[in-house]
PDB file of C-alpha atoms in Angstrom:
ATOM      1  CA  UNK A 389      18.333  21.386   1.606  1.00  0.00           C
ATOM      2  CA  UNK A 390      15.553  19.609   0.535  1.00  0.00           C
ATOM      3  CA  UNK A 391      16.804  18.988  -3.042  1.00  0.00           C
ATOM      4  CA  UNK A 392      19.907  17.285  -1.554  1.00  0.00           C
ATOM      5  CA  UNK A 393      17.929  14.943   0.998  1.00  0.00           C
ATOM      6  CA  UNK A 394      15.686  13.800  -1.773  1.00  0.00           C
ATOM      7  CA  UNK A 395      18.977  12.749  -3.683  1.00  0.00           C
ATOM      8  CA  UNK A 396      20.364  11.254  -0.626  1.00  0.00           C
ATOM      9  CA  UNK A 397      17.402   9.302  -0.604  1.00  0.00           C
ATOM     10  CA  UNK A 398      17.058   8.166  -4.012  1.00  0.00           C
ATOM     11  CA  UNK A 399      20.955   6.829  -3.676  1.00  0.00           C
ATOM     12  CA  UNK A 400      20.315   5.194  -0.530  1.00  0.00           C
ATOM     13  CA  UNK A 401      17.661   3.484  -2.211  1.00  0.00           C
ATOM     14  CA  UNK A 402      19.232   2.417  -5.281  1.00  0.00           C
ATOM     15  CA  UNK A 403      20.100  -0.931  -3.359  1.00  0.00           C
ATOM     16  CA  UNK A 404      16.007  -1.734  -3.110  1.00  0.00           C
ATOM     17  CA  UNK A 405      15.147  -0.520  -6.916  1.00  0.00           C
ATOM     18  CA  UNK A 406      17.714  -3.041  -7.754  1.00  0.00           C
ATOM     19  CA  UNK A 407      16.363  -5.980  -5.808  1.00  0.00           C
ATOM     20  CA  UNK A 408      13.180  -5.217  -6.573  1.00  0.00           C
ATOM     21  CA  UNK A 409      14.039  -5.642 -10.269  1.00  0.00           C
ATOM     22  CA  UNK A 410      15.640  -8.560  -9.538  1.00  0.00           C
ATOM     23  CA  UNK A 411      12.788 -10.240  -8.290  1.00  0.00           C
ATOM     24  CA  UNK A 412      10.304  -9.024 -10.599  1.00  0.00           C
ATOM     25  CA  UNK A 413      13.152 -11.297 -13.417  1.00  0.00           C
ATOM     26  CA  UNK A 414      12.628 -14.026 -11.441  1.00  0.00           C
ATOM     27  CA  UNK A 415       9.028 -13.746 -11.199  1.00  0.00           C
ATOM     28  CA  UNK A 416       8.716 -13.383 -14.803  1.00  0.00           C
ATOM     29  CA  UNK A 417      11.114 -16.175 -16.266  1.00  0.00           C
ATOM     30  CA  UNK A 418       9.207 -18.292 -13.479  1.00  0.00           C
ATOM     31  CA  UNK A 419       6.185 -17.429 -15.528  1.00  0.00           C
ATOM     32  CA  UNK A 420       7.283 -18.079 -18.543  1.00  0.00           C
ATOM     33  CA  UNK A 421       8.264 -21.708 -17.527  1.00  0.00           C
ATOM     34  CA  UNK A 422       5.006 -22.549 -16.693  1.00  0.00           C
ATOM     35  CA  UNK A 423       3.294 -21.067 -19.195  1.00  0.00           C
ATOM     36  CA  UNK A 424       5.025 -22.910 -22.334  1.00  0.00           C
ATOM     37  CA  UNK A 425       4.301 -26.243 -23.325  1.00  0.00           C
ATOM     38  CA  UNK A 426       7.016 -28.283 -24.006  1.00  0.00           C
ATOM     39  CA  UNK A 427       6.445 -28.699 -27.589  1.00  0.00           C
ATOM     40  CA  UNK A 428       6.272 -25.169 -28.086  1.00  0.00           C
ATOM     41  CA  UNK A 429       3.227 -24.672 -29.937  1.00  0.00           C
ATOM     42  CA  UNK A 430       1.420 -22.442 -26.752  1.00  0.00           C
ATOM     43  CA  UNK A 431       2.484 -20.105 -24.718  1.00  0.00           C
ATOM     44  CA  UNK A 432       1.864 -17.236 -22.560  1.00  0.00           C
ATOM     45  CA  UNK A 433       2.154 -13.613 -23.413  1.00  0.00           C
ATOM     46  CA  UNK A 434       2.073 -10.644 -21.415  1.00  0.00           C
ATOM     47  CA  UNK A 435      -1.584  -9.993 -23.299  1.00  0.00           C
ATOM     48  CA  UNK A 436      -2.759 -13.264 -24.402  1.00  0.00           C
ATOM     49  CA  UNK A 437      -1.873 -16.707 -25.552  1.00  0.00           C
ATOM     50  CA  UNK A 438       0.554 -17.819 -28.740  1.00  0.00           C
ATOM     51  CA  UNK A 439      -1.274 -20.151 -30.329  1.00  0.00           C
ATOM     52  CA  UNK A 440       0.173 -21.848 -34.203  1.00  0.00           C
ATOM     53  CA  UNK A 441      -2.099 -21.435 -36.452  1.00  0.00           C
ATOM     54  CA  UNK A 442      -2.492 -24.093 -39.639  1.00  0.00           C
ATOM     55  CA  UNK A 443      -0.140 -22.968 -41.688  1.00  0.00           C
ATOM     56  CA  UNK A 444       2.854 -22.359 -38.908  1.00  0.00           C
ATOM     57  CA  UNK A 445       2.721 -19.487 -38.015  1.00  0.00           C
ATOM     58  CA  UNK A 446       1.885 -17.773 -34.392  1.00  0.00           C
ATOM     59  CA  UNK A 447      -1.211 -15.588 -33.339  1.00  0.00           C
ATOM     60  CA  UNK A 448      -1.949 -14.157 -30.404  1.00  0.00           C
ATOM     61  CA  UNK A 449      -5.031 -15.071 -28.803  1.00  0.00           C
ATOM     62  CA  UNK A 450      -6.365 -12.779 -26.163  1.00  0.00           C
ATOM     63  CA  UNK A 451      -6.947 -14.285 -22.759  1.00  0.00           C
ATOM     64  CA  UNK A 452      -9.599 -13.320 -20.155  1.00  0.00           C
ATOM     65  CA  UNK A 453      -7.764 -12.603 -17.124  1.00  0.00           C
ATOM     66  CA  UNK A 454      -9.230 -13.851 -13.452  1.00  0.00           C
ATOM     67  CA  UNK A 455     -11.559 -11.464 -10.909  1.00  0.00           C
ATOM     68  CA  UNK A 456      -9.169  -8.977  -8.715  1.00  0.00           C
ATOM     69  CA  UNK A 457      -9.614  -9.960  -5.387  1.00  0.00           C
ATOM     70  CA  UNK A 458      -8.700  -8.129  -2.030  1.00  0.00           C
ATOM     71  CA  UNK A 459      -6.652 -10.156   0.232  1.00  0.00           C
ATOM     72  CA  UNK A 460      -7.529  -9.976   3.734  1.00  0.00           C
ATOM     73  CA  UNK A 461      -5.450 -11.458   6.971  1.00  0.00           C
ATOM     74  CA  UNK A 462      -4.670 -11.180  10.498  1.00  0.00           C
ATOM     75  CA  UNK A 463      -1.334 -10.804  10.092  1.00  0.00           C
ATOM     76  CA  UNK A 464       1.253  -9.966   7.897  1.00  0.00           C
ATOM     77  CA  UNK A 465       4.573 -12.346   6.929  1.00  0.00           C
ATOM     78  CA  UNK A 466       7.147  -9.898   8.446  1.00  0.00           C
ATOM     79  CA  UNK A 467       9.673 -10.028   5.143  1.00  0.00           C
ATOM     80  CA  UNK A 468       6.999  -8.588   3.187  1.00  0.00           C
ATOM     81  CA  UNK A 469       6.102  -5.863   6.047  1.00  0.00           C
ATOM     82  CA  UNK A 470       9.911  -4.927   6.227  1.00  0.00           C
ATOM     83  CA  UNK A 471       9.910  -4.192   2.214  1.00  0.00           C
ATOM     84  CA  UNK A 472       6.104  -2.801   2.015  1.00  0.00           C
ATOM     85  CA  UNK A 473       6.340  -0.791   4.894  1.00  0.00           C
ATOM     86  CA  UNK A 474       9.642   0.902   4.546  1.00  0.00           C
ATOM     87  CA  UNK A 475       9.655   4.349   3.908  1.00  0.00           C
ATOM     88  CA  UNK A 476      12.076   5.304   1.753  1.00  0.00           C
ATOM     89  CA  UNK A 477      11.678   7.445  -1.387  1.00  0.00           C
ATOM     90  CA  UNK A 478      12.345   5.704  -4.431  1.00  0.00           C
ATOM     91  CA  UNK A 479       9.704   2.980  -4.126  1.00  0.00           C
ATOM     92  CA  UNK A 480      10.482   0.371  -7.108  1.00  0.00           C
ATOM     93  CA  UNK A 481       8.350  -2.898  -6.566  1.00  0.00           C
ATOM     94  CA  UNK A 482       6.240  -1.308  -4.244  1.00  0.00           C
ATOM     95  CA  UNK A 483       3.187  -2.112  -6.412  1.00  0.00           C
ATOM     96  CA  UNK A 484       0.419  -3.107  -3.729  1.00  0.00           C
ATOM     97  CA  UNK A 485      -1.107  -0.763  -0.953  1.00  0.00           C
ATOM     98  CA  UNK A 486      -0.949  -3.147   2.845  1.00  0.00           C
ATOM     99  CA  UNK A 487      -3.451  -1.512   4.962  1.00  0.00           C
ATOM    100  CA  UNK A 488      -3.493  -2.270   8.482  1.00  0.00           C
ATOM    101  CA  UNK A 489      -6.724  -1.312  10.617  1.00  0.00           C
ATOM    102  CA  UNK A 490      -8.184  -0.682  14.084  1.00  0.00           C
ATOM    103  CA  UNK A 491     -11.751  -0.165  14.296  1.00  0.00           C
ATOM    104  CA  UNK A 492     -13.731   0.394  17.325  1.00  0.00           C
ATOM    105  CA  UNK A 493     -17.865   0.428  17.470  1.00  0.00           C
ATOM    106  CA  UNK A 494     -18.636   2.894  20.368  1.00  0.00           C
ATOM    107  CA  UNK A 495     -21.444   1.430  22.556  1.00  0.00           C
ATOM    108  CA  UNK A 496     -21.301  -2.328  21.691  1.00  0.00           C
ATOM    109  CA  UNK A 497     -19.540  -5.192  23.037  1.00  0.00           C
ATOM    110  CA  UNK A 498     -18.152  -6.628  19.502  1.00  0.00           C
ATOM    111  CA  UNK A 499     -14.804  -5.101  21.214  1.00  0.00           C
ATOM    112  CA  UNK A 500     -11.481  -3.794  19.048  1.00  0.00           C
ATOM    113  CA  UNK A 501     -11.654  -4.951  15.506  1.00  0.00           C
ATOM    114  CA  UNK A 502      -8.514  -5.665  14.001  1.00  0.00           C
ATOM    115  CA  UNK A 503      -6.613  -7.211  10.450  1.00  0.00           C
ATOM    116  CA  UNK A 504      -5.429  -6.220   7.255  1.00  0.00           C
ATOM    117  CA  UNK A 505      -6.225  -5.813   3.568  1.00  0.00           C
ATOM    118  CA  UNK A 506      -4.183  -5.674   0.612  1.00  0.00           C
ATOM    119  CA  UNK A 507      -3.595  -4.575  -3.066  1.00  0.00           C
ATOM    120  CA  UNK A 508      -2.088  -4.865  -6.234  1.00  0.00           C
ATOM    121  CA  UNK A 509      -3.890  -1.557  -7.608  1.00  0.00           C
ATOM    122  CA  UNK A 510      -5.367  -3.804 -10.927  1.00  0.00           C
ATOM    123  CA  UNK A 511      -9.133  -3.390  -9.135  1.00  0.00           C
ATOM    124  CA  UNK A 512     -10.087  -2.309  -5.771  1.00  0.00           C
ATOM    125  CA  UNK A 513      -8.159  -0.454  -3.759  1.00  0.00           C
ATOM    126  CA  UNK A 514      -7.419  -1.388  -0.279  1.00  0.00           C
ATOM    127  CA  UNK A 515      -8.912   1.942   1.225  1.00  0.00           C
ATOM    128  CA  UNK A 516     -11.939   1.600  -1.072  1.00  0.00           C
ATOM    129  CA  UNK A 517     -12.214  -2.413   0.072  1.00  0.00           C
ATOM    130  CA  UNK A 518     -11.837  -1.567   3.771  1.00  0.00           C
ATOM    131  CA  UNK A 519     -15.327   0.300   3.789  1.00  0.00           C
ATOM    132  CA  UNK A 520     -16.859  -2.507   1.685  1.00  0.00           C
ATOM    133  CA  UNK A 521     -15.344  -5.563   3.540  1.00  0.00           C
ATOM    134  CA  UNK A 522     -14.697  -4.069   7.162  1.00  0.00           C
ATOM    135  CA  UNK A 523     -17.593  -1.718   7.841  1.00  0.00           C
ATOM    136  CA  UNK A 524     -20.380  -3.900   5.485  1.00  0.00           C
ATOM    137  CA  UNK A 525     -23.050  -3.526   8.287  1.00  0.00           C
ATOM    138  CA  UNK A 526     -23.067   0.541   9.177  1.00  0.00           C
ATOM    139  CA  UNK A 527     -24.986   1.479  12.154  1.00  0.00           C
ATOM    140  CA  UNK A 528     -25.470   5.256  11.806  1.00  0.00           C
ATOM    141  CA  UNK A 529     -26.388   5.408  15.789  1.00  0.00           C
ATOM    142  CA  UNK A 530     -22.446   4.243  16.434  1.00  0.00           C
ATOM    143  CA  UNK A 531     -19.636   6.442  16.516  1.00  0.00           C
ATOM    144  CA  UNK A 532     -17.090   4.377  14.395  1.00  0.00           C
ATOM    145  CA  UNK A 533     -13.116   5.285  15.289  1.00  0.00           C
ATOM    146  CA  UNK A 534     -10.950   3.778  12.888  1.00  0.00           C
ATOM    147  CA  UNK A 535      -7.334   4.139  12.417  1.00  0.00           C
ATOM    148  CA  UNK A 536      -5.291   3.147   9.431  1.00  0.00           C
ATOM    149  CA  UNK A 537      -1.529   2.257   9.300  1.00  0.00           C
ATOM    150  CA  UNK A 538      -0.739   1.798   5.377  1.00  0.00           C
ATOM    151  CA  UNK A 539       2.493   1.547   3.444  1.00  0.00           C
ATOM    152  CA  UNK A 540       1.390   4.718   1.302  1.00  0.00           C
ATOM    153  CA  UNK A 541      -0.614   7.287   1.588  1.00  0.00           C
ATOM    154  CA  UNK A 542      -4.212   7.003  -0.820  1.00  0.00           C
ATOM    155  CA  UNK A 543      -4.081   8.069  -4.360  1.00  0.00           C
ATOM    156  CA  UNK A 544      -5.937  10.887  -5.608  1.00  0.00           C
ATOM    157  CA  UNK A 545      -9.080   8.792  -6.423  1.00  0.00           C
ATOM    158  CA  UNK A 546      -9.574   6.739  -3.273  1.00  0.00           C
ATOM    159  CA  UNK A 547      -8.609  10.505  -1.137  1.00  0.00           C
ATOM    160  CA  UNK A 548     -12.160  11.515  -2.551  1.00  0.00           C
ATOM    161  CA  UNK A 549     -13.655   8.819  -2.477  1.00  0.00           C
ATOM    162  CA  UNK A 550     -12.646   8.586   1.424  1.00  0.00           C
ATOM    163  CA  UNK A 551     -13.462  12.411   1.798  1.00  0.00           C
ATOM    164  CA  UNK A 552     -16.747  11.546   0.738  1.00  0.00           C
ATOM    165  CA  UNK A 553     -17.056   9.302   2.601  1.00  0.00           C
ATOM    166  CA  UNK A 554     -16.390  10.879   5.770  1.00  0.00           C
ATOM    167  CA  UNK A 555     -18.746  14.036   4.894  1.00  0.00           C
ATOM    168  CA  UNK A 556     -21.648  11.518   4.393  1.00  0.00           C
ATOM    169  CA  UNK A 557     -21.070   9.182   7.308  1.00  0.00           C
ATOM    170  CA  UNK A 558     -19.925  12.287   9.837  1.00  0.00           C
ATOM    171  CA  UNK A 559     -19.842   9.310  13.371  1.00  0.00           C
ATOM    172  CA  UNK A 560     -16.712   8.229  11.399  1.00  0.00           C
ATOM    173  CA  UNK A 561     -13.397   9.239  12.830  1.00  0.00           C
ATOM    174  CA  UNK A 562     -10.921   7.958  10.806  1.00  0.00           C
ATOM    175  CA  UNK A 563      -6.988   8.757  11.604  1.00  0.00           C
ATOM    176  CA  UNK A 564      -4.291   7.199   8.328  1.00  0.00           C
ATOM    177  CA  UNK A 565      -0.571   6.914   9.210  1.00  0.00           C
ATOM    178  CA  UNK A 566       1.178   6.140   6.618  1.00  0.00           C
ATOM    179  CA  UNK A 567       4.496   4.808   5.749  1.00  0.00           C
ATOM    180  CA  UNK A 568       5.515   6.788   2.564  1.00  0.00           C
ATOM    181  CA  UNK A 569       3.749   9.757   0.770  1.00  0.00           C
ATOM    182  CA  UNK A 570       2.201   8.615  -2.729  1.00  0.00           C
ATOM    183  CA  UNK A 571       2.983  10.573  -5.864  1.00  0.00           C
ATOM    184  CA  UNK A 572       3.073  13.540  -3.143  1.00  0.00           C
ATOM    185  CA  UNK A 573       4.434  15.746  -6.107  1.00  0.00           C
ATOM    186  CA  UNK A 574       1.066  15.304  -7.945  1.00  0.00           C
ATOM    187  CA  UNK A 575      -0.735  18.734  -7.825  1.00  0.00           C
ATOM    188  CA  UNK A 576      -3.668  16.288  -8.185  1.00  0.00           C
ATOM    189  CA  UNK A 577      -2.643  13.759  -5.037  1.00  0.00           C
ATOM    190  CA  UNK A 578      -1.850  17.233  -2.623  1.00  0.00           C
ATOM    191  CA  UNK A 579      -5.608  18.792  -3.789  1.00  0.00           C
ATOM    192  CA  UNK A 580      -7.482  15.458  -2.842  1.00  0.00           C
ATOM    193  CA  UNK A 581      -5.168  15.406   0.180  1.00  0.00           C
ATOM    194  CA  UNK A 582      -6.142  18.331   1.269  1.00  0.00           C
ATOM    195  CA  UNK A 583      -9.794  17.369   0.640  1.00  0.00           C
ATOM    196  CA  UNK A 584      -9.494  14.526   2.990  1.00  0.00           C
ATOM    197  CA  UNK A 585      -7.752  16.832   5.912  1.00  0.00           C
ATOM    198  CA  UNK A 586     -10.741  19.175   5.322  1.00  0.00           C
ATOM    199  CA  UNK A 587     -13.407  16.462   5.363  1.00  0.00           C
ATOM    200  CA  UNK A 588     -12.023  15.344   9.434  1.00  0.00           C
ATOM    201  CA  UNK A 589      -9.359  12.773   8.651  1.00  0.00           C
ATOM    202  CA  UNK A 590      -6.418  13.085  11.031  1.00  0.00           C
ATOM    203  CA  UNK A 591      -3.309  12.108   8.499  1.00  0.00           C
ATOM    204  CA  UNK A 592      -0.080  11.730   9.757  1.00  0.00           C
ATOM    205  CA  UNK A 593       3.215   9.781   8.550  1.00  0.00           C
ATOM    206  CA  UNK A 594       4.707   7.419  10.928  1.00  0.00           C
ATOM    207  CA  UNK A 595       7.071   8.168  13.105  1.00  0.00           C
ATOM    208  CA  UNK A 596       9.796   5.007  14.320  1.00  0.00           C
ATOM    209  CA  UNK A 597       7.392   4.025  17.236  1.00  0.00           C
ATOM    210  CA  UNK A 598       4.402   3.290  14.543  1.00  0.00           C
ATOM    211  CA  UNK A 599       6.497   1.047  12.720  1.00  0.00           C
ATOM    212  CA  UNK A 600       7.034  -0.306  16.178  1.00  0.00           C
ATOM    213  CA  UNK A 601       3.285  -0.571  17.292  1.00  0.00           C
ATOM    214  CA  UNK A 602       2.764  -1.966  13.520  1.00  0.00           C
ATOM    215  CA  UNK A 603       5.216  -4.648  14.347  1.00  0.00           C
ATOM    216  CA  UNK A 604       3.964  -5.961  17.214  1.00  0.00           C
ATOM    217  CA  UNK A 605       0.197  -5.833  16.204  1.00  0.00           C
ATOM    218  CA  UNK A 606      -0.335  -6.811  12.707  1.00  0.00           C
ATOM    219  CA  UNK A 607       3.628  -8.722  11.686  1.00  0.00           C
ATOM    220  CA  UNK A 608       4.064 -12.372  12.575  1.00  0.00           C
ATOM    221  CA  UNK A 609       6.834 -11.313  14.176  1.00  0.00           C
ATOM    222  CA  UNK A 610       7.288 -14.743  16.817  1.00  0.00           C
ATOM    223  CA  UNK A 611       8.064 -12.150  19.516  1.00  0.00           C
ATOM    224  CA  UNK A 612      11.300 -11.082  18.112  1.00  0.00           C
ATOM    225  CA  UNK A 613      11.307  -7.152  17.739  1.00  0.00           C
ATOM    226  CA  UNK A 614      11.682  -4.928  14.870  1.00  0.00           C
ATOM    227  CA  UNK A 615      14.869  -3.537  14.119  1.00  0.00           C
ATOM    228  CA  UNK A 616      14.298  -0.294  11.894  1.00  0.00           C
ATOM    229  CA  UNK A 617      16.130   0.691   8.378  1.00  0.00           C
ATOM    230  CA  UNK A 618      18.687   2.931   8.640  1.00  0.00           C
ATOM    231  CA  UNK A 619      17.846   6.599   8.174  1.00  0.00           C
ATOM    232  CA  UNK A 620      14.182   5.825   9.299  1.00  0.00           C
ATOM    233  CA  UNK A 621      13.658   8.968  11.867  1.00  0.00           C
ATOM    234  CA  UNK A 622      15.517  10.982   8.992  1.00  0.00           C
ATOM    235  CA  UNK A 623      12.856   9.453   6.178  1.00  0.00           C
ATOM    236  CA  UNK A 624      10.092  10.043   8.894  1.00  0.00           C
ATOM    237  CA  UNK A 625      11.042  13.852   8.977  1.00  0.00           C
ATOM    238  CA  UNK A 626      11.327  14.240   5.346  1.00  0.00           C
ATOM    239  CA  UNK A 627       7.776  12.914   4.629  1.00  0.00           C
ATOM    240  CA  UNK A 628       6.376  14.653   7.334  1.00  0.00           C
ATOM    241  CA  UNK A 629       7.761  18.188   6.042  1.00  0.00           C
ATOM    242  CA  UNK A 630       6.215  17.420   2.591  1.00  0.00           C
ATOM    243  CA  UNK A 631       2.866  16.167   4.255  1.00  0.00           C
ATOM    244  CA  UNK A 632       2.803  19.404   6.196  1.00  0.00           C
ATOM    245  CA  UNK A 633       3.472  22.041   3.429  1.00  0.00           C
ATOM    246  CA  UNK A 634       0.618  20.147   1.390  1.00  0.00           C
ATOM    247  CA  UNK A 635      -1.571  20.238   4.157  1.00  0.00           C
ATOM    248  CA  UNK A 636      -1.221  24.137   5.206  1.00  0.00           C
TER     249      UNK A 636
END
């Protein structure tokens, strides 16, 4: 039964591989434009720079790509949320990890902090950024309750990193709902996974009504409300099977 929903998934998302392939064409000839010179003597390379050398003929030069940096925002353009955020299996173009955060500082008056971070995964990770960027002044005397809504679930390098974490800084509560289950399959992803259940974090997929409360609280959505994929209860209960057989 299982075997035949994960097919029905794949198929379903066939459409979405496609487009995302499309797109990533686009992106690339659109690169390619404004990388060549219109003479044609330099131009840009997936690893450096064509340059002509003296007597004609073309060498690559390497290039030194820019710092990764993090983005950060209050809240998200709601095209991008409806592709990032949509949990179906076959995630083509997916490439970059949104995570969406509550935080709450018991005993102060700083209130409910709130934004997002996101990812390409070519540096930081988002989960490893939110500790860095989000929580930069720790107060050990606080209990910290933090709850993450992401489009996937943490690889098997940030899982430790976040289980350690959490078995360090033990005023942490820290719940993750996440949209889709990353490289679940991955005897490597389920051990960390189950590392990070063991070390106190609640983890949970999200059910219709998270994509909901996502919506409304991190989506520029001008007050229009969010009308959910088909097959997104039946996604939700596929994930959450798989989350719960790793996590038993």
């Amino acid at each position: 039964m299982a075997d035949k929903k994960y097919m029905q998934m794949r198929g379903k998302d066939r459409e979405d591989q496609e487009g995302a392939e499309q797109a990533k064409d686009i992106e690339e000839a659109k690169h390619k434009r404004e990388n060549t010179e219109i003479d044609g003597e330099v131009s840009a390379t997936n690893n450096g720079v064509l340059a002509k050398s003296r007597n004609g003929d073309f060498q690559v030069e390497p290039i030194e790509l820019p710092p990764f940096e993090i983005i950060t925002g209050d809240r998200i353009d709601p095209l991008v949320f409806k592709f990032q955020f949509k949990n179906v299996e076959y995630s083509s173009g997916r490439n970059k990890t949104f995570l969406c955060y509550l935080v709450e500082e018991g005993n102060t008056a700083d209130g409910l902090q709130r934004g997002y971070l996101e990812d390409e995964h070519t540096g930081s990770h988002a989960e490893d950024a939110f500790f860095k960027q989000c929580l930069p002044h720790y107060d050990p005397a606080l209990t910290y309750t933090v709850t993450w809504y992401v489009s996937s679930s943490p690889c098997s390098t940030c899982a430790a990193n976040i289980a350690e974490v959490l078995k360090a800084r033990k005023n942490i509560k820290l719940s993750i709902f996440a949209a889709r289950l990353f490289e679940w399959e991955e005897e490597e992803v389920q051990t960390w996974l189950k590392a990070l259940h063991t070390a106190g974090c609640k983890l949970r997929v999200m059910k219709p009504l998270d994509f909901a409360y996502t919506w409304d609280t991190f989506v520029e959505n001008e007050e229009q409300p969010l009308n959910l994929w088909e097959d997104c209860k039946e996604n939700y209960e596929y994930y959450q099977e798989k989350l719960a057989d790793i996590l038993k």
